[in-house]
């Protein structure tokens, strides 16, 4: 039985990855940072199947102990301060959690279990102000946020440990990937949650920022399969994971609102508060390397993804709002 240690296991990606690994017969260990009110919403259905270890990515000693206790064959480092907008008011915290923490994890693995295979979660935000389209593994980075800068550090320190210590360390440069488990602060989930609340009569407007931003959106459940495939290869390497399709925020709104029979123009209000200090205008990934070398394939398309998220938010909001006697939507 293989053993895997996952950081960020309670998040969107961590929960889908834990499901995948458990289904493959792995013994899964989850790093849990102590909080007064832990949030297990995404993994409630598999919580008891995960072996929990207390630790903090900013504390090397606790990571050394986590690696010792889990004795992993594979380590998936997914935890980070991952909300781009929060990285401007919290640049130092973002640097600690998203950049320096990567070195902590790599160092813990190097000291305790150097033969373990390591996956590092890189991000398309590293490309930022893109210098070529589509973006591939060799495209130069030009980050436009403290988050993007921190991810660039995490990416290159992973390459450095691979080359300096002969560690099996991979970075997955994942483009935007969404699901019903996405945090409500992210634009896709903000939209689908807003659509559900408007459809059910609980809200009357949705405040948005730049509707012209273009993104490459995929399904998180597909993307965690690529993470696993990277660590099954004979040699470590870095891979872009994307759909190869680009959609605007405006198109996201059109798909989500029209799915419930509404016109987004009747409800969306542009609010300067939600415009980034330094905008990333477009991101479009070239995932041909992952398809060719990993045999990775997409299963869920953009429209299907957004409709899936709207359905789940309608169900959730309706359940939360029973006291208001909200009528069912068919």
PDB file of C-alpha atoms in Angstrom:
ATOM      1  CA  UNK A   1       0.000   0.000   0.000  1.00  0.00           C
ATOM      2  CA  UNK A   2       1.436   3.369  -1.037  1.00  0.00           C
ATOM      3  CA  UNK A   3       1.490   6.192   1.490  1.00  0.00           C
ATOM      4  CA  UNK A   4       0.814   9.824   0.583  1.00  0.00           C
ATOM      5  CA  UNK A   5       1.090  13.011   2.629  1.00  0.00           C
ATOM      6  CA  UNK A   6      -1.157  15.874   1.470  1.00  0.00           C
ATOM      7  CA  UNK A   7      -0.938  19.463   2.662  1.00  0.00           C
ATOM      8  CA  UNK A   8      -4.063  21.528   2.046  1.00  0.00           C
ATOM      9  CA  UNK A   9      -6.158  18.363   2.136  1.00  0.00           C
ATOM     10  CA  UNK A  10      -9.286  20.206   3.328  1.00  0.00           C
ATOM     11  CA  UNK A  11      -9.219  22.542   0.324  1.00  0.00           C
ATOM     12  CA  UNK A  12     -10.727  22.041  -3.094  1.00  0.00           C
ATOM     13  CA  UNK A  13      -7.776  20.261  -4.700  1.00  0.00           C
ATOM     14  CA  UNK A  14      -6.788  18.372  -1.570  1.00  0.00           C
ATOM     15  CA  UNK A  15     -10.254  16.898  -1.164  1.00  0.00           C
ATOM     16  CA  UNK A  16     -10.460  15.642  -4.757  1.00  0.00           C
ATOM     17  CA  UNK A  17      -6.907  14.304  -4.571  1.00  0.00           C
ATOM     18  CA  UNK A  18      -7.599  12.485  -1.293  1.00  0.00           C
ATOM     19  CA  UNK A  19     -10.656  10.849  -2.897  1.00  0.00           C
ATOM     20  CA  UNK A  20      -8.573   9.772  -5.885  1.00  0.00           C
ATOM     21  CA  UNK A  21      -5.736   8.325  -3.797  1.00  0.00           C
ATOM     22  CA  UNK A  22      -8.075   6.509  -1.401  1.00  0.00           C
ATOM     23  CA  UNK A  23      -9.836   4.958  -4.398  1.00  0.00           C
ATOM     24  CA  UNK A  24      -6.442   3.747  -5.630  1.00  0.00           C
ATOM     25  CA  UNK A  25      -5.757   2.069  -2.282  1.00  0.00           C
ATOM     26  CA  UNK A  26      -3.346   4.627  -0.828  1.00  0.00           C
ATOM     27  CA  UNK A  27      -2.917   5.258   2.874  1.00  0.00           C
ATOM     28  CA  UNK A  28      -3.557   9.004   2.990  1.00  0.00           C
ATOM     29  CA  UNK A  29      -2.121  11.338   5.616  1.00  0.00           C
ATOM     30  CA  UNK A  30      -3.414  14.894   5.884  1.00  0.00           C
ATOM     31  CA  UNK A  31      -1.458  17.757   7.431  1.00  0.00           C
ATOM     32  CA  UNK A  32      -3.798  19.680   9.689  1.00  0.00           C
ATOM     33  CA  UNK A  33      -2.972  23.139  11.029  1.00  0.00           C
ATOM     34  CA  UNK A  34      -4.455  23.733  14.452  1.00  0.00           C
ATOM     35  CA  UNK A  35      -7.415  26.118  14.391  1.00  0.00           C
ATOM     36  CA  UNK A  36     -10.183  26.733  16.897  1.00  0.00           C
ATOM     37  CA  UNK A  37     -12.842  25.795  14.329  1.00  0.00           C
ATOM     38  CA  UNK A  38     -11.499  23.330  11.719  1.00  0.00           C
ATOM     39  CA  UNK A  39     -13.358  23.297   8.395  1.00  0.00           C
ATOM     40  CA  UNK A  40     -13.941  19.777   7.085  1.00  0.00           C
ATOM     41  CA  UNK A  41     -16.793  20.645   4.703  1.00  0.00           C
ATOM     42  CA  UNK A  42     -15.022  19.398   1.565  1.00  0.00           C
ATOM     43  CA  UNK A  43     -13.872  16.113   3.103  1.00  0.00           C
ATOM     44  CA  UNK A  44     -16.600  15.288   5.609  1.00  0.00           C
ATOM     45  CA  UNK A  45     -17.451  12.120   3.645  1.00  0.00           C
ATOM     46  CA  UNK A  46     -13.850  10.820   3.815  1.00  0.00           C
ATOM     47  CA  UNK A  47     -12.624  12.514   6.993  1.00  0.00           C
ATOM     48  CA  UNK A  48     -12.404   9.257   8.938  1.00  0.00           C
ATOM     49  CA  UNK A  49     -10.400   7.570   6.172  1.00  0.00           C
ATOM     50  CA  UNK A  50      -7.591  10.138   6.392  1.00  0.00           C
ATOM     51  CA  UNK A  51      -4.864   9.820   9.002  1.00  0.00           C
ATOM     52  CA  UNK A  52      -4.364  13.274  10.499  1.00  0.00           C
ATOM     53  CA  UNK A  53      -1.052  14.849  11.484  1.00  0.00           C
ATOM     54  CA  UNK A  54      -0.764  18.256  13.137  1.00  0.00           C
ATOM     55  CA  UNK A  55       1.684  20.668  11.561  1.00  0.00           C
ATOM     56  CA  UNK A  56       2.243  24.070  10.033  1.00  0.00           C
ATOM     57  CA  UNK A  57       3.953  24.884   6.754  1.00  0.00           C
ATOM     58  CA  UNK A  58       5.745  27.816   8.359  1.00  0.00           C
ATOM     59  CA  UNK A  59       7.292  25.560  11.023  1.00  0.00           C
ATOM     60  CA  UNK A  60      10.061  23.295   9.710  1.00  0.00           C
ATOM     61  CA  UNK A  61      10.245  21.170  12.853  1.00  0.00           C
ATOM     62  CA  UNK A  62       6.567  20.213  12.567  1.00  0.00           C
ATOM     63  CA  UNK A  63       7.006  19.291   8.896  1.00  0.00           C
ATOM     64  CA  UNK A  64      10.006  17.110   9.713  1.00  0.00           C
ATOM     65  CA  UNK A  65       7.833  15.315  12.261  1.00  0.00           C
ATOM     66  CA  UNK A  66       4.969  15.022   9.760  1.00  0.00           C
ATOM     67  CA  UNK A  67       7.234  13.383   7.185  1.00  0.00           C
ATOM     68  CA  UNK A  68       8.679  11.076   9.836  1.00  0.00           C
ATOM     69  CA  UNK A  69       5.230   9.978  11.029  1.00  0.00           C
ATOM     70  CA  UNK A  70       3.718   9.514   7.566  1.00  0.00           C
ATOM     71  CA  UNK A  71       6.834   7.952   5.946  1.00  0.00           C
ATOM     72  CA  UNK A  72       5.349   8.895   2.551  1.00  0.00           C
ATOM     73  CA  UNK A  73       6.052   7.509  -0.884  1.00  0.00           C
ATOM     74  CA  UNK A  74       4.478  10.662  -2.309  1.00  0.00           C
ATOM     75  CA  UNK A  75       4.078  14.189  -0.953  1.00  0.00           C
ATOM     76  CA  UNK A  76       1.556  16.611  -2.452  1.00  0.00           C
ATOM     77  CA  UNK A  77       2.187  20.185  -1.310  1.00  0.00           C
ATOM     78  CA  UNK A  78      -1.088  21.948  -2.082  1.00  0.00           C
ATOM     79  CA  UNK A  79      -1.483  24.278   0.901  1.00  0.00           C
ATOM     80  CA  UNK A  80      -0.918  28.008   0.410  1.00  0.00           C
ATOM     81  CA  UNK A  81      -2.506  31.417   0.772  1.00  0.00           C
ATOM     82  CA  UNK A  82      -4.235  30.899  -2.549  1.00  0.00           C
ATOM     83  CA  UNK A  83      -6.574  33.880  -2.988  1.00  0.00           C
ATOM     84  CA  UNK A  84      -4.839  36.333  -5.322  1.00  0.00           C
ATOM     85  CA  UNK A  85      -6.776  39.400  -4.139  1.00  0.00           C
ATOM     86  CA  UNK A  86      -5.733  38.804  -0.519  1.00  0.00           C
ATOM     87  CA  UNK A  87      -2.049  38.847  -1.444  1.00  0.00           C
ATOM     88  CA  UNK A  88      -1.941  42.643  -1.856  1.00  0.00           C
ATOM     89  CA  UNK A  89      -3.134  43.514   1.675  1.00  0.00           C
ATOM     90  CA  UNK A  90      -1.238  40.480   3.069  1.00  0.00           C
ATOM     91  CA  UNK A  91       2.005  40.282   1.067  1.00  0.00           C
ATOM     92  CA  UNK A  92       4.237  39.073   3.916  1.00  0.00           C
ATOM     93  CA  UNK A  93       1.833  36.356   5.033  1.00  0.00           C
ATOM     94  CA  UNK A  94       1.479  35.302   1.396  1.00  0.00           C
ATOM     95  CA  UNK A  95       5.261  35.126   1.070  1.00  0.00           C
ATOM     96  CA  UNK A  96       5.556  32.929   4.156  1.00  0.00           C
ATOM     97  CA  UNK A  97       2.656  30.610   3.317  1.00  0.00           C
ATOM     98  CA  UNK A  98       3.045  30.386  -0.453  1.00  0.00           C
ATOM     99  CA  UNK A  99       6.810  30.739  -0.994  1.00  0.00           C
ATOM    100  CA  UNK A 100       8.996  30.000   2.049  1.00  0.00           C
ATOM    101  CA  UNK A 101       6.727  27.131   3.107  1.00  0.00           C
ATOM    102  CA  UNK A 102       7.717  25.272  -0.070  1.00  0.00           C
ATOM    103  CA  UNK A 103      11.346  25.303   1.027  1.00  0.00           C
ATOM    104  CA  UNK A 104      10.268  24.063   4.450  1.00  0.00           C
ATOM    105  CA  UNK A 105       8.474  21.085   2.938  1.00  0.00           C
ATOM    106  CA  UNK A 106      11.257  20.243   0.508  1.00  0.00           C
ATOM    107  CA  UNK A 107      13.807  20.468   3.302  1.00  0.00           C
ATOM    108  CA  UNK A 108      11.736  18.202   5.560  1.00  0.00           C
ATOM    109  CA  UNK A 109      11.518  15.604   2.785  1.00  0.00           C
ATOM    110  CA  UNK A 110      15.238  15.935   1.994  1.00  0.00           C
ATOM    111  CA  UNK A 111      16.177  15.340   5.633  1.00  0.00           C
ATOM    112  CA  UNK A 112      13.764  12.499   6.457  1.00  0.00           C
ATOM    113  CA  UNK A 113      12.675  10.767   3.226  1.00  0.00           C
ATOM    114  CA  UNK A 114      14.723  12.033   0.247  1.00  0.00           C
ATOM    115  CA  UNK A 115      13.508   9.206  -1.973  1.00  0.00           C
ATOM    116  CA  UNK A 116       9.871  10.340  -1.651  1.00  0.00           C
ATOM    117  CA  UNK A 117       8.309  11.875  -4.743  1.00  0.00           C
ATOM    118  CA  UNK A 118       7.145  15.478  -4.280  1.00  0.00           C
ATOM    119  CA  UNK A 119       4.447  17.403  -6.124  1.00  0.00           C
ATOM    120  CA  UNK A 120       4.463  21.208  -5.815  1.00  0.00           C
ATOM    121  CA  UNK A 121       1.369  23.212  -6.765  1.00  0.00           C
ATOM    122  CA  UNK A 122       2.536  25.949  -9.116  1.00  0.00           C
ATOM    123  CA  UNK A 123       0.103  28.370 -10.761  1.00  0.00           C
ATOM    124  CA  UNK A 124      -0.704  30.048 -14.057  1.00  0.00           C
ATOM    125  CA  UNK A 125      -0.617  33.331 -12.103  1.00  0.00           C
ATOM    126  CA  UNK A 126       3.173  33.071 -12.464  1.00  0.00           C
ATOM    127  CA  UNK A 127       2.762  34.047 -16.131  1.00  0.00           C
ATOM    128  CA  UNK A 128       0.896  37.244 -15.162  1.00  0.00           C
ATOM    129  CA  UNK A 129       1.510  39.811 -17.869  1.00  0.00           C
ATOM    130  CA  UNK A 130       1.995  37.135 -20.474  1.00  0.00           C
ATOM    131  CA  UNK A 131       4.841  37.404 -22.963  1.00  0.00           C
ATOM    132  CA  UNK A 132       3.404  34.745 -25.295  1.00  0.00           C
ATOM    133  CA  UNK A 133       0.062  33.020 -25.868  1.00  0.00           C
ATOM    134  CA  UNK A 134      -0.636  30.228 -25.211  1.00  0.00           C
ATOM    135  CA  UNK A 135       1.615  29.746 -22.186  1.00  0.00           C
ATOM    136  CA  UNK A 136       3.662  26.563 -21.910  1.00  0.00           C
ATOM    137  CA  UNK A 137       6.366  25.178 -19.639  1.00  0.00           C
ATOM    138  CA  UNK A 138       9.088  27.299 -21.237  1.00  0.00           C
ATOM    139  CA  UNK A 139       7.150  30.596 -21.225  1.00  0.00           C
ATOM    140  CA  UNK A 140       8.944  33.236 -19.085  1.00  0.00           C
ATOM    141  CA  UNK A 141       7.195  34.276 -15.884  1.00  0.00           C
ATOM    142  CA  UNK A 142       5.943  37.834 -15.319  1.00  0.00           C
ATOM    143  CA  UNK A 143       3.846  37.706 -12.114  1.00  0.00           C
ATOM    144  CA  UNK A 144       1.459  40.581 -11.393  1.00  0.00           C
ATOM    145  CA  UNK A 145       0.585  39.973  -7.740  1.00  0.00           C
ATOM    146  CA  UNK A 146       2.390  39.073  -4.496  1.00  0.00           C
ATOM    147  CA  UNK A 147       0.716  35.682  -4.852  1.00  0.00           C
ATOM    148  CA  UNK A 148       2.147  35.174  -8.341  1.00  0.00           C
ATOM    149  CA  UNK A 149       5.608  36.253  -7.156  1.00  0.00           C
ATOM    150  CA  UNK A 150       5.424  33.802  -4.236  1.00  0.00           C
ATOM    151  CA  UNK A 151       4.406  30.983  -6.574  1.00  0.00           C
ATOM    152  CA  UNK A 152       7.390  31.733  -8.821  1.00  0.00           C
ATOM    153  CA  UNK A 153       9.673  31.301  -5.804  1.00  0.00           C
ATOM    154  CA  UNK A 154       7.976  28.009  -4.899  1.00  0.00           C
ATOM    155  CA  UNK A 155       8.328  26.812  -8.473  1.00  0.00           C
ATOM    156  CA  UNK A 156      12.026  27.590  -8.817  1.00  0.00           C
ATOM    157  CA  UNK A 157      13.005  26.293  -5.381  1.00  0.00           C
ATOM    158  CA  UNK A 158      11.374  23.003  -6.387  1.00  0.00           C
ATOM    159  CA  UNK A 159      13.473  22.923  -9.567  1.00  0.00           C
ATOM    160  CA  UNK A 160      16.526  23.790  -7.482  1.00  0.00           C
ATOM    161  CA  UNK A 161      16.010  20.926  -5.018  1.00  0.00           C
ATOM    162  CA  UNK A 162      15.463  18.550  -7.935  1.00  0.00           C
ATOM    163  CA  UNK A 163      18.724  19.587  -9.554  1.00  0.00           C
ATOM    164  CA  UNK A 164      20.772  20.128  -6.368  1.00  0.00           C
ATOM    165  CA  UNK A 165      19.782  17.017  -4.402  1.00  0.00           C
ATOM    166  CA  UNK A 166      18.546  14.689  -7.151  1.00  0.00           C
ATOM    167  CA  UNK A 167      15.083  14.660  -5.606  1.00  0.00           C
ATOM    168  CA  UNK A 168      12.005  13.535  -7.517  1.00  0.00           C
ATOM    169  CA  UNK A 169      10.254  16.910  -7.342  1.00  0.00           C
ATOM    170  CA  UNK A 170       7.662  18.078  -9.891  1.00  0.00           C
ATOM    171  CA  UNK A 171       5.714  21.291 -10.317  1.00  0.00           C
ATOM    172  CA  UNK A 172       2.290  21.307 -11.891  1.00  0.00           C
ATOM    173  CA  UNK A 173       1.598  24.706 -13.468  1.00  0.00           C
ATOM    174  CA  UNK A 174      -2.159  24.531 -13.091  1.00  0.00           C
ATOM    175  CA  UNK A 175      -4.403  27.029 -14.804  1.00  0.00           C
ATOM    176  CA  UNK A 176      -7.666  28.062 -13.127  1.00  0.00           C
ATOM    177  CA  UNK A 177      -9.538  24.992 -11.951  1.00  0.00           C
ATOM    178  CA  UNK A 178     -12.921  25.152 -10.307  1.00  0.00           C
ATOM    179  CA  UNK A 179     -15.632  23.004  -8.737  1.00  0.00           C
ATOM    180  CA  UNK A 180     -18.560  23.175  -6.303  1.00  0.00           C
ATOM    181  CA  UNK A 181     -15.874  22.960  -3.579  1.00  0.00           C
ATOM    182  CA  UNK A 182     -14.192  26.195  -4.652  1.00  0.00           C
ATOM    183  CA  UNK A 183     -14.093  28.933  -2.025  1.00  0.00           C
ATOM    184  CA  UNK A 184     -16.847  31.535  -2.232  1.00  0.00           C
ATOM    185  CA  UNK A 185     -14.288  34.337  -2.659  1.00  0.00           C
ATOM    186  CA  UNK A 186     -13.151  33.022  -6.073  1.00  0.00           C
ATOM    187  CA  UNK A 187     -14.877  34.553  -9.089  1.00  0.00           C
ATOM    188  CA  UNK A 188     -16.431  31.375 -10.492  1.00  0.00           C
ATOM    189  CA  UNK A 189     -17.964  30.367  -7.172  1.00  0.00           C
ATOM    190  CA  UNK A 190     -18.929  33.975  -6.420  1.00  0.00           C
ATOM    191  CA  UNK A 191     -20.909  33.943  -9.660  1.00  0.00           C
ATOM    192  CA  UNK A 192     -22.598  30.552  -9.214  1.00  0.00           C
ATOM    193  CA  UNK A 193     -23.459  31.291  -5.575  1.00  0.00           C
ATOM    194  CA  UNK A 194     -24.790  34.713  -6.624  1.00  0.00           C
ATOM    195  CA  UNK A 195     -26.885  33.169  -9.392  1.00  0.00           C
ATOM    196  CA  UNK A 196     -28.398  30.699  -6.919  1.00  0.00           C
ATOM    197  CA  UNK A 197     -29.257  33.431  -4.424  1.00  0.00           C
ATOM    198  CA  UNK A 198     -30.760  35.684  -7.102  1.00  0.00           C
ATOM    199  CA  UNK A 199     -32.784  32.839  -8.605  1.00  0.00           C
ATOM    200  CA  UNK A 200     -34.139  31.930  -5.173  1.00  0.00           C
ATOM    201  CA  UNK A 201     -35.036  35.550  -4.419  1.00  0.00           C
ATOM    202  CA  UNK A 202     -32.485  36.058  -1.650  1.00  0.00           C
ATOM    203  CA  UNK A 203     -30.362  38.626  -3.505  1.00  0.00           C
ATOM    204  CA  UNK A 204     -31.086  41.134  -6.244  1.00  0.00           C
ATOM    205  CA  UNK A 205     -27.646  42.026  -7.614  1.00  0.00           C
ATOM    206  CA  UNK A 206     -24.148  40.660  -8.071  1.00  0.00           C
ATOM    207  CA  UNK A 207     -21.233  43.078  -7.765  1.00  0.00           C
ATOM    208  CA  UNK A 208     -18.318  42.301 -10.084  1.00  0.00           C
ATOM    209  CA  UNK A 209     -15.020  43.763 -11.252  1.00  0.00           C
ATOM    210  CA  UNK A 210     -13.416  43.403 -14.699  1.00  0.00           C
ATOM    211  CA  UNK A 211     -15.710  41.391 -16.988  1.00  0.00           C
ATOM    212  CA  UNK A 212     -13.215  41.331 -19.854  1.00  0.00           C
ATOM    213  CA  UNK A 213     -10.567  39.214 -18.102  1.00  0.00           C
ATOM    214  CA  UNK A 214      -9.906  35.990 -19.999  1.00  0.00           C
ATOM    215  CA  UNK A 215      -9.146  32.725 -18.215  1.00  0.00           C
ATOM    216  CA  UNK A 216      -8.537  29.061 -18.971  1.00  0.00           C
ATOM    217  CA  UNK A 217     -11.022  27.330 -16.615  1.00  0.00           C
ATOM    218  CA  UNK A 218     -11.123  23.587 -15.982  1.00  0.00           C
ATOM    219  CA  UNK A 219     -12.539  21.113 -13.464  1.00  0.00           C
ATOM    220  CA  UNK A 220     -10.470  20.475 -10.338  1.00  0.00           C
ATOM    221  CA  UNK A 221     -11.429  16.793 -10.330  1.00  0.00           C
ATOM    222  CA  UNK A 222      -9.682  16.405 -13.703  1.00  0.00           C
ATOM    223  CA  UNK A 223      -6.621  18.350 -12.611  1.00  0.00           C
ATOM    224  CA  UNK A 224      -5.786  16.242  -9.544  1.00  0.00           C
ATOM    225  CA  UNK A 225      -5.473  13.231 -11.842  1.00  0.00           C
ATOM    226  CA  UNK A 226      -2.640  15.072 -13.575  1.00  0.00           C
ATOM    227  CA  UNK A 227      -0.919  15.633 -10.211  1.00  0.00           C
ATOM    228  CA  UNK A 228      -0.971  11.908  -9.531  1.00  0.00           C
ATOM    229  CA  UNK A 229       0.222  11.051 -13.045  1.00  0.00           C
ATOM    230  CA  UNK A 230       3.255  13.337 -12.652  1.00  0.00           C
ATOM    231  CA  UNK A 231       4.486  11.287  -9.702  1.00  0.00           C
ATOM    232  CA  UNK A 232       4.032   7.987 -11.557  1.00  0.00           C
ATOM    233  CA  UNK A 233       6.639   8.874 -14.191  1.00  0.00           C
ATOM    234  CA  UNK A 234      10.200   7.529 -14.278  1.00  0.00           C
ATOM    235  CA  UNK A 235      11.712  11.016 -14.277  1.00  0.00           C
ATOM    236  CA  UNK A 236      10.522  14.233 -12.581  1.00  0.00           C
ATOM    237  CA  UNK A 237       9.444  17.154 -14.748  1.00  0.00           C
ATOM    238  CA  UNK A 238       7.150  20.182 -14.768  1.00  0.00           C
ATOM    239  CA  UNK A 239       3.861  20.306 -16.656  1.00  0.00           C
ATOM    240  CA  UNK A 240       1.250  22.875 -17.670  1.00  0.00           C
ATOM    241  CA  UNK A 241      -2.251  21.610 -16.880  1.00  0.00           C
ATOM    242  CA  UNK A 242      -5.032  23.501 -18.665  1.00  0.00           C
ATOM    243  CA  UNK A 243      -7.944  23.157 -21.079  1.00  0.00           C
ATOM    244  CA  UNK A 244      -6.437  25.121 -23.945  1.00  0.00           C
ATOM    245  CA  UNK A 245      -9.645  27.175 -24.109  1.00  0.00           C
ATOM    246  CA  UNK A 246     -10.139  30.773 -22.999  1.00  0.00           C
ATOM    247  CA  UNK A 247     -13.357  32.306 -21.676  1.00  0.00           C
ATOM    248  CA  UNK A 248     -14.156  35.791 -20.388  1.00  0.00           C
ATOM    249  CA  UNK A 249     -15.763  36.617 -17.052  1.00  0.00           C
ATOM    250  CA  UNK A 250     -18.657  37.976 -19.126  1.00  0.00           C
ATOM    251  CA  UNK A 251     -19.087  34.560 -20.761  1.00  0.00           C
ATOM    252  CA  UNK A 252     -18.979  32.948 -17.315  1.00  0.00           C
ATOM    253  CA  UNK A 253     -21.859  35.203 -16.272  1.00  0.00           C
ATOM    254  CA  UNK A 254     -23.815  34.461 -19.448  1.00  0.00           C
ATOM    255  CA  UNK A 255     -23.540  30.688 -18.987  1.00  0.00           C
ATOM    256  CA  UNK A 256     -24.418  30.756 -15.288  1.00  0.00           C
ATOM    257  CA  UNK A 257     -27.377  33.147 -15.474  1.00  0.00           C
ATOM    258  CA  UNK A 258     -28.870  31.723 -18.669  1.00  0.00           C
ATOM    259  CA  UNK A 259     -28.789  28.235 -17.135  1.00  0.00           C
ATOM    260  CA  UNK A 260     -31.480  29.365 -14.675  1.00  0.00           C
ATOM    261  CA  UNK A 261     -33.344  31.431 -17.255  1.00  0.00           C
ATOM    262  CA  UNK A 262     -31.996  34.878 -16.314  1.00  0.00           C
ATOM    263  CA  UNK A 263     -30.089  37.640 -18.142  1.00  0.00           C
ATOM    264  CA  UNK A 264     -26.924  38.644 -16.252  1.00  0.00           C
ATOM    265  CA  UNK A 265     -27.249  42.253 -17.481  1.00  0.00           C
ATOM    266  CA  UNK A 266     -30.309  42.673 -15.274  1.00  0.00           C
ATOM    267  CA  UNK A 267     -28.372  41.838 -12.088  1.00  0.00           C
ATOM    268  CA  UNK A 268     -24.634  42.520 -12.456  1.00  0.00           C
ATOM    269  CA  UNK A 269     -23.238  45.785 -11.087  1.00  0.00           C
ATOM    270  CA  UNK A 270     -19.632  46.813 -11.801  1.00  0.00           C
ATOM    271  CA  UNK A 271     -17.839  47.722  -8.565  1.00  0.00           C
ATOM    272  CA  UNK A 272     -14.298  49.219  -8.702  1.00  0.00           C
ATOM    273  CA  UNK A 273     -13.577  47.529  -5.356  1.00  0.00           C
ATOM    274  CA  UNK A 274     -13.241  44.231  -7.199  1.00  0.00           C
ATOM    275  CA  UNK A 275     -10.726  45.431  -9.812  1.00  0.00           C
ATOM    276  CA  UNK A 276      -7.163  44.229  -9.160  1.00  0.00           C
ATOM    277  CA  UNK A 277      -4.371  46.788  -8.603  1.00  0.00           C
ATOM    278  CA  UNK A 278      -2.423  45.057 -11.387  1.00  0.00           C
ATOM    279  CA  UNK A 279      -4.644  43.085 -13.735  1.00  0.00           C
ATOM    280  CA  UNK A 280      -3.821  39.830 -15.490  1.00  0.00           C
ATOM    281  CA  UNK A 281      -5.700  40.257 -18.761  1.00  0.00           C
ATOM    282  CA  UNK A 282      -5.546  36.747 -20.163  1.00  0.00           C
ATOM    283  CA  UNK A 283      -4.285  33.273 -19.360  1.00  0.00           C
ATOM    284  CA  UNK A 284      -4.365  30.394 -21.842  1.00  0.00           C
ATOM    285  CA  UNK A 285      -2.424  27.192 -21.303  1.00  0.00           C
ATOM    286  CA  UNK A 286      -0.810  24.789 -23.757  1.00  0.00           C
ATOM    287  CA  UNK A 287      -1.158  21.377 -22.111  1.00  0.00           C
ATOM    288  CA  UNK A 288       0.127  19.318 -25.058  1.00  0.00           C
ATOM    289  CA  UNK A 289       3.136  18.069 -23.065  1.00  0.00           C
ATOM    290  CA  UNK A 290       0.897  16.685 -20.306  1.00  0.00           C
ATOM    291  CA  UNK A 291      -1.370  15.010 -22.844  1.00  0.00           C
ATOM    292  CA  UNK A 292       1.550  13.464 -24.712  1.00  0.00           C
ATOM    293  CA  UNK A 293       3.807  12.404 -21.828  1.00  0.00           C
ATOM    294  CA  UNK A 294       1.294  11.742 -19.052  1.00  0.00           C
ATOM    295  CA  UNK A 295      -1.619  10.545 -21.164  1.00  0.00           C
ATOM    296  CA  UNK A 296      -3.785  13.055 -19.302  1.00  0.00           C
ATOM    297  CA  UNK A 297      -7.197  13.965 -20.706  1.00  0.00           C
ATOM    298  CA  UNK A 298      -9.976  16.380 -19.780  1.00  0.00           C
ATOM    299  CA  UNK A 299     -13.416  14.999 -19.016  1.00  0.00           C
ATOM    300  CA  UNK A 300     -15.470  18.064 -17.972  1.00  0.00           C
ATOM    301  CA  UNK A 301     -15.916  21.052 -20.291  1.00  0.00           C
ATOM    302  CA  UNK A 302     -16.431  24.718 -19.361  1.00  0.00           C
ATOM    303  CA  UNK A 303     -20.218  24.876 -19.760  1.00  0.00           C
ATOM    304  CA  UNK A 304     -20.723  21.569 -17.961  1.00  0.00           C
ATOM    305  CA  UNK A 305     -18.485  22.776 -15.111  1.00  0.00           C
ATOM    306  CA  UNK A 306     -20.395  26.025 -14.561  1.00  0.00           C
ATOM    307  CA  UNK A 307     -23.766  24.281 -14.721  1.00  0.00           C
ATOM    308  CA  UNK A 308     -22.536  21.689 -12.200  1.00  0.00           C
ATOM    309  CA  UNK A 309     -21.542  24.502  -9.848  1.00  0.00           C
ATOM    310  CA  UNK A 310     -24.859  26.331 -10.263  1.00  0.00           C
ATOM    311  CA  UNK A 311     -26.777  23.117  -9.520  1.00  0.00           C
ATOM    312  CA  UNK A 312     -24.808  22.494  -6.352  1.00  0.00           C
ATOM    313  CA  UNK A 313     -25.152  26.097  -5.139  1.00  0.00           C
ATOM    314  CA  UNK A 314     -28.895  26.028  -5.800  1.00  0.00           C
ATOM    315  CA  UNK A 315     -29.144  22.870  -3.682  1.00  0.00           C
ATOM    316  CA  UNK A 316     -26.986  24.286  -0.898  1.00  0.00           C
ATOM    317  CA  UNK A 317     -28.600  27.727  -0.748  1.00  0.00           C
ATOM    318  CA  UNK A 318     -32.085  26.211  -0.853  1.00  0.00           C
ATOM    319  CA  UNK A 319     -31.219  23.896   2.048  1.00  0.00           C
ATOM    320  CA  UNK A 320     -29.767  26.804   4.023  1.00  0.00           C
ATOM    321  CA  UNK A 321     -32.864  28.889   3.361  1.00  0.00           C
ATOM    322  CA  UNK A 322     -35.636  26.460   4.287  1.00  0.00           C
ATOM    323  CA  UNK A 323     -36.873  28.873   6.945  1.00  0.00           C
ATOM    324  CA  UNK A 324     -37.645  31.386   4.179  1.00  0.00           C
ATOM    325  CA  UNK A 325     -39.819  28.807   2.410  1.00  0.00           C
ATOM    326  CA  UNK A 326     -37.901  29.276  -0.833  1.00  0.00           C
ATOM    327  CA  UNK A 327     -39.688  27.437  -3.674  1.00  0.00           C
ATOM    328  CA  UNK A 328     -37.924  24.667  -5.557  1.00  0.00           C
ATOM    329  CA  UNK A 329     -36.422  25.485  -8.962  1.00  0.00           C
ATOM    330  CA  UNK A 330     -36.824  22.986 -11.781  1.00  0.00           C
TER     331      UNK A 330
END
